PDB file of C-alpha atoms in Angstrom:
ATOM      1  CA  MET A 156       0.000   0.000   0.000  1.00 59.00           C
ATOM      2  CA  ILE A 157       1.343   3.411  -0.962  1.00 71.00           C
ATOM      3  CA  LEU A 158       0.498   6.039   1.621  1.00 74.00           C
ATOM      4  CA  ARG A 159       0.322   9.703   0.754  1.00 82.00           C
ATOM      5  CA  PHE A 160      -0.830  12.503   3.013  1.00 82.00           C
ATOM      6  CA  ARG A 161      -2.238  15.845   1.940  1.00 84.00           C
ATOM      7  CA  LEU A 162      -2.530  18.332   4.762  1.00 82.00           C
ATOM      8  CA  PRO A 163      -4.024  21.814   4.818  1.00 86.00           C
ATOM      9  CA  LEU A 164      -2.933  23.751   7.906  1.00 89.00           C
ATOM     10  CA  CYS A 165      -5.407  26.042   9.606  1.00 91.00           C
ATOM     11  CA  GLU A 166      -4.300  28.234  12.489  1.00 90.00           C
ATOM     12  CA  LYS A 167      -7.595  28.582  14.320  1.00 91.00           C
ATOM     13  CA  SER A 168      -6.840  31.962  15.894  1.00 93.00           C
ATOM     14  CA  LYS A 169      -6.489  33.468  12.388  1.00 95.00           C
ATOM     15  CA  ALA A 170      -9.878  32.165  11.255  1.00 94.00           C
ATOM     16  CA  GLN A 171     -12.546  34.845  11.085  1.00 94.00           C
ATOM     17  CA  PRO A 172     -15.425  34.472  13.583  1.00 94.00           C
ATOM     18  CA  GLN A 173     -17.914  33.164  10.992  1.00 94.00           C
ATOM     19  CA  VAL A 174     -15.459  30.382  10.109  1.00 94.00           C
ATOM     20  CA  ARG A 175     -15.078  29.408  13.777  1.00 93.00           C
ATOM     21  CA  ARG A 176     -18.775  29.453  14.673  1.00 92.00           C
ATOM     22  CA  ASP A 177     -18.660  25.681  15.252  1.00 92.00           C
ATOM     23  CA  LYS A 178     -16.250  22.781  14.742  1.00 92.00           C
ATOM     24  CA  ALA A 179     -17.933  21.461  11.610  1.00 93.00           C
ATOM     25  CA  ARG A 180     -17.791  24.842   9.867  1.00 94.00           C
ATOM     26  CA  PHE A 181     -14.110  25.285  10.750  1.00 94.00           C
ATOM     27  CA  TYR A 182     -13.196  21.841   9.414  1.00 92.00           C
ATOM     28  CA  GLN A 183     -15.307  22.439   6.316  1.00 95.00           C
ATOM     29  CA  TYR A 184     -12.785  25.045   5.161  1.00 93.00           C
ATOM     30  CA  ALA A 185      -9.880  22.617   5.555  1.00 92.00           C
ATOM     31  CA  TRP A 186     -11.782  19.839   3.782  1.00 93.00           C
ATOM     32  CA  PHE A 187     -12.765  22.131   0.921  1.00 95.00           C
ATOM     33  CA  TYR A 188      -9.223  23.305   0.210  1.00 91.00           C
ATOM     34  CA  ASN A 189      -7.851  19.797   0.649  1.00 90.00           C
ATOM     35  CA  PHE A 190     -10.326  18.261  -1.803  1.00 91.00           C
ATOM     36  CA  LYS A 191     -10.252  21.135  -4.296  1.00 91.00           C
ATOM     37  CA  PHE A 192      -6.496  21.630  -4.545  1.00 88.00           C
ATOM     38  CA  ALA A 193      -4.931  18.365  -3.394  1.00 86.00           C
ATOM     39  CA  ILE A 194      -7.299  15.447  -3.905  1.00 87.00           C
ATOM     40  CA  ALA A 195      -9.967  15.996  -6.591  1.00 88.00           C
ATOM     41  CA  ARG A 196      -7.561  16.006  -9.529  1.00 86.00           C
ATOM     42  CA  HIS A 197      -6.316  12.541  -8.542  1.00 86.00           C
ATOM     43  CA  ILE A 198      -9.777  10.935  -8.517  1.00 87.00           C
ATOM     44  CA  PRO A 199     -10.759   9.278 -11.799  1.00 88.00           C
ATOM     45  CA  ALA A 200     -14.179  10.102 -13.249  1.00 85.00           C
ATOM     46  CA  ASP A 201     -17.132   8.046 -11.996  1.00 86.00           C
ATOM     47  CA  THR A 202     -15.252   6.843  -8.918  1.00 89.00           C
ATOM     48  CA  ASP A 203     -17.232   5.885  -5.841  1.00 90.00           C
ATOM     49  CA  LEU A 204     -15.681   7.435  -2.724  1.00 89.00           C
ATOM     50  CA  LEU A 205     -15.992   6.528   0.921  1.00 90.00           C
ATOM     51  CA  VAL A 206     -14.927   9.398   3.172  1.00 89.00           C
ATOM     52  CA  THR A 207     -14.052   8.038   6.599  1.00 89.00           C
ATOM     53  CA  ALA A 208     -14.039  10.316   9.627  1.00 87.00           C
ATOM     54  CA  ALA A 209     -13.526   9.709  13.325  1.00 87.00           C
ATOM     55  CA  SER A 210     -16.679   9.079  15.356  1.00 85.00           C
ATOM     56  CA  LEU A 211     -18.258  12.082  16.981  1.00 78.00           C
ATOM     57  CA  GLY A 212     -20.059  12.513  20.261  1.00 79.00           C
ATOM     58  CA  THR A 213     -23.659  13.431  19.461  1.00 88.00           C
ATOM     59  CA  LYS A 214     -26.091  12.769  16.625  1.00 88.00           C
ATOM     60  CA  LYS A 215     -26.418  16.522  16.096  1.00 90.00           C
ATOM     61  CA  GLU A 216     -22.651  16.934  15.743  1.00 90.00           C
ATOM     62  CA  LYS A 217     -22.430  13.942  13.401  1.00 89.00           C
ATOM     63  CA  LEU A 218     -25.217  15.367  11.226  1.00 92.00           C
ATOM     64  CA  SER A 219     -23.510  18.765  11.140  1.00 93.00           C
ATOM     65  CA  PHE A 220     -20.206  17.207  10.020  1.00 92.00           C
ATOM     66  CA  THR A 221     -21.991  15.028   7.448  1.00 91.00           C
ATOM     67  CA  ASN A 222     -23.752  18.072   5.984  1.00 93.00           C
ATOM     68  CA  CYS A 223     -20.486  20.018   5.772  1.00 94.00           C
ATOM     69  CA  LEU A 224     -18.680  17.096   4.131  1.00 92.00           C
ATOM     70  CA  SER A 225     -21.542  16.640   1.665  1.00 91.00           C
ATOM     71  CA  ASP A 226     -21.343  20.333   0.778  1.00 94.00           C
ATOM     72  CA  VAL A 227     -17.595  20.056   0.174  1.00 94.00           C
ATOM     73  CA  MET A 228     -17.964  16.909  -1.911  1.00 91.00           C
ATOM     74  CA  GLY A 229     -20.706  18.523  -3.983  1.00 91.00           C
ATOM     75  CA  GLN A 230     -18.438  21.483  -4.757  1.00 93.00           C
ATOM     76  CA  THR A 231     -15.245  19.545  -5.483  1.00 91.00           C
ATOM     77  CA  ILE A 232     -16.126  16.085  -6.804  1.00 86.00           C
ATOM     78  CA  THR A 233     -18.061  16.534 -10.020  1.00 79.00           C
ATOM     79  CA  THR A 234     -18.480  12.900 -11.035  1.00 77.00           C
ATOM     80  CA  GLY A 235     -19.076   9.699  -9.148  1.00 80.00           C
ATOM     81  CA  ARG A 236     -20.777   9.125  -5.827  1.00 87.00           C
ATOM     82  CA  TRP A 237     -19.649   9.490  -2.243  1.00 87.00           C
ATOM     83  CA  ALA A 238     -20.664   8.451   1.224  1.00 89.00           C
ATOM     84  CA  VAL A 239     -19.451   9.481   4.672  1.00 87.00           C
ATOM     85  CA  ASP A 240     -18.671   6.859   7.297  1.00 88.00           C
ATOM     86  CA  PHE A 241     -17.893   7.567  10.949  1.00 89.00           C
ATOM     87  CA  ARG A 242     -15.764   5.031  12.808  1.00 90.00           C
ATOM     88  CA  PRO A 243     -13.969   4.917  16.131  1.00 90.00           C
ATOM     89  CA  SER A 244     -10.312   5.824  15.562  1.00 87.00           C
ATOM     90  CA  VAL A 245      -9.192   2.748  17.489  1.00 88.00           C
ATOM     91  CA  ALA A 246     -10.973   0.526  14.951  1.00 88.00           C
ATOM     92  CA  ASP A 247      -9.558   2.053  11.768  1.00 91.00           C
ATOM     93  CA  CYS A 248      -5.850   1.985  10.940  1.00 91.00           C
ATOM     94  CA  SER A 249      -6.226   4.758   8.334  1.00 88.00           C
ATOM     95  CA  LEU A 250      -7.646   7.110  10.961  1.00 91.00           C
ATOM     96  CA  GLN A 251      -4.808   6.180  13.314  1.00 93.00           C
ATOM     97  CA  MET A 252      -2.269   7.029  10.604  1.00 91.00           C
ATOM     98  CA  ALA A 253      -4.027  10.319   9.887  1.00 89.00           C
ATOM     99  CA  ASP A 254      -4.009  11.152  13.613  1.00 92.00           C
ATOM    100  CA  TYR A 255      -0.272  10.449  13.814  1.00 93.00           C
ATOM    101  CA  CYS A 256       0.429  12.634  10.777  1.00 92.00           C
ATOM    102  CA  ALA A 257      -1.676  15.464  12.182  1.00 91.00           C
ATOM    103  CA  TRP A 258       0.146  15.140  15.512  1.00 94.00           C
ATOM    104  CA  ALA A 259       3.567  15.200  13.813  1.00 95.00           C
ATOM    105  CA  ILE A 260       2.614  18.269  11.769  1.00 93.00           C
ATOM    106  CA  GLN A 261       1.256  19.998  14.877  1.00 92.00           C
ATOM    107  CA  ARG A 262       4.519  19.401  16.764  1.00 95.00           C
ATOM    108  CA  LYS A 263       6.498  20.768  13.816  1.00 95.00           C
ATOM    109  CA  TRP A 264       4.483  23.990  13.619  1.00 91.00           C
ATOM    110  CA  GLU A 265       3.764  24.625  17.300  1.00 92.00           C
ATOM    111  CA  ARG A 266       7.005  23.470  18.949  1.00 96.00           C
ATOM    112  CA  ASN A 267       9.495  23.428  16.075  1.00 97.00           C
ATOM    113  CA  ASP A 268       9.982  19.716  16.871  1.00 98.00           C
ATOM    114  CA  THR A 269      10.537  17.946  13.542  1.00 98.00           C
ATOM    115  CA  ARG A 270      11.607  14.514  14.833  1.00 98.00           C
ATOM    116  CA  SER A 271       8.269  12.799  14.083  1.00 97.00           C
ATOM    117  CA  TYR A 272       7.630  14.940  11.007  1.00 96.00           C
ATOM    118  CA  ASP A 273      10.974  13.896   9.527  1.00 97.00           C
ATOM    119  CA  MET A 274       9.847  10.254   9.671  1.00 96.00           C
ATOM    120  CA  ILE A 275       6.825  10.922   7.444  1.00 94.00           C
ATOM    121  CA  LYS A 276       7.823  13.930   5.327  1.00 93.00           C
ATOM    122  CA  ASP A 277       8.509  11.801   2.238  1.00 93.00           C
ATOM    123  CA  ARG A 278       4.837  10.736   2.356  1.00 92.00           C
ATOM    124  CA  ILE A 279       3.441  14.266   2.515  1.00 90.00           C
ATOM    125  CA  THR A 280       2.530  15.469  -0.966  1.00 87.00           C
ATOM    126  CA  TYR A 281       0.624  18.611   0.002  1.00 84.00           C
ATOM    127  CA  GLU A 282       1.214  20.815   3.029  1.00 87.00           C
ATOM    128  CA  TYR A 283      -0.331  24.246   2.803  1.00 88.00           C
ATOM    129  CA  ASP A 284      -0.871  26.872   5.493  1.00 91.00           C
ATOM    130  CA  LEU A 285      -4.320  28.136   4.543  1.00 90.00           C
ATOM    131  CA  TRP A 286      -4.046  31.416   6.438  1.00 91.00           C
ATOM    132  CA  ARG A 287      -0.280  31.970   6.250  1.00 91.00           C
ATOM    133  CA  ARG A 288      -0.739  35.522   4.951  1.00 92.00           C
ATOM    134  CA  GLY A 289      -3.112  36.427   7.747  1.00 90.00           C
ATOM    135  CA  ALA A 290      -1.650  38.696  10.386  1.00 92.00           C
ATOM    136  CA  VAL A 291      -4.755  39.197  12.529  1.00 94.00           C
ATOM    137  CA  HIS A 292      -5.402  36.806  15.403  1.00 94.00           C
ATOM    138  CA  HIS A 293      -9.084  36.969  16.336  1.00 93.00           C
ATOM    139  CA  TYR A 294      -8.527  35.681  19.858  1.00 90.00           C
TER     140      TYR A 294
END
């Protein structure tokens, strides 16, 4: 299996208030830019996609995330079908790998600790700081 990771970076304090109104809306921005600029072009036409996300606490939160993901998929994937599946992270090795990559990236950016990042950097094909030009911190 060839593993590749595409990671948009979103410094939450730079996100405008309407982007941070809830967790699903905040993540929707990251998903949109990830699918539009890093993933969609690699998906062949008429491909069926299964988007797997970590399980969430409440039905309301799960529905909110599903709606945001569906909106993103509708804007970025023009052919084929998709479905969203929520699984416990402990039961899905892909989610565990994604968690590790996110953790390694976080340590690189927040603490300037690249030890874990250096182990996976050859697998990262897209790393983009979405709000790198932003100078205003909203909190």
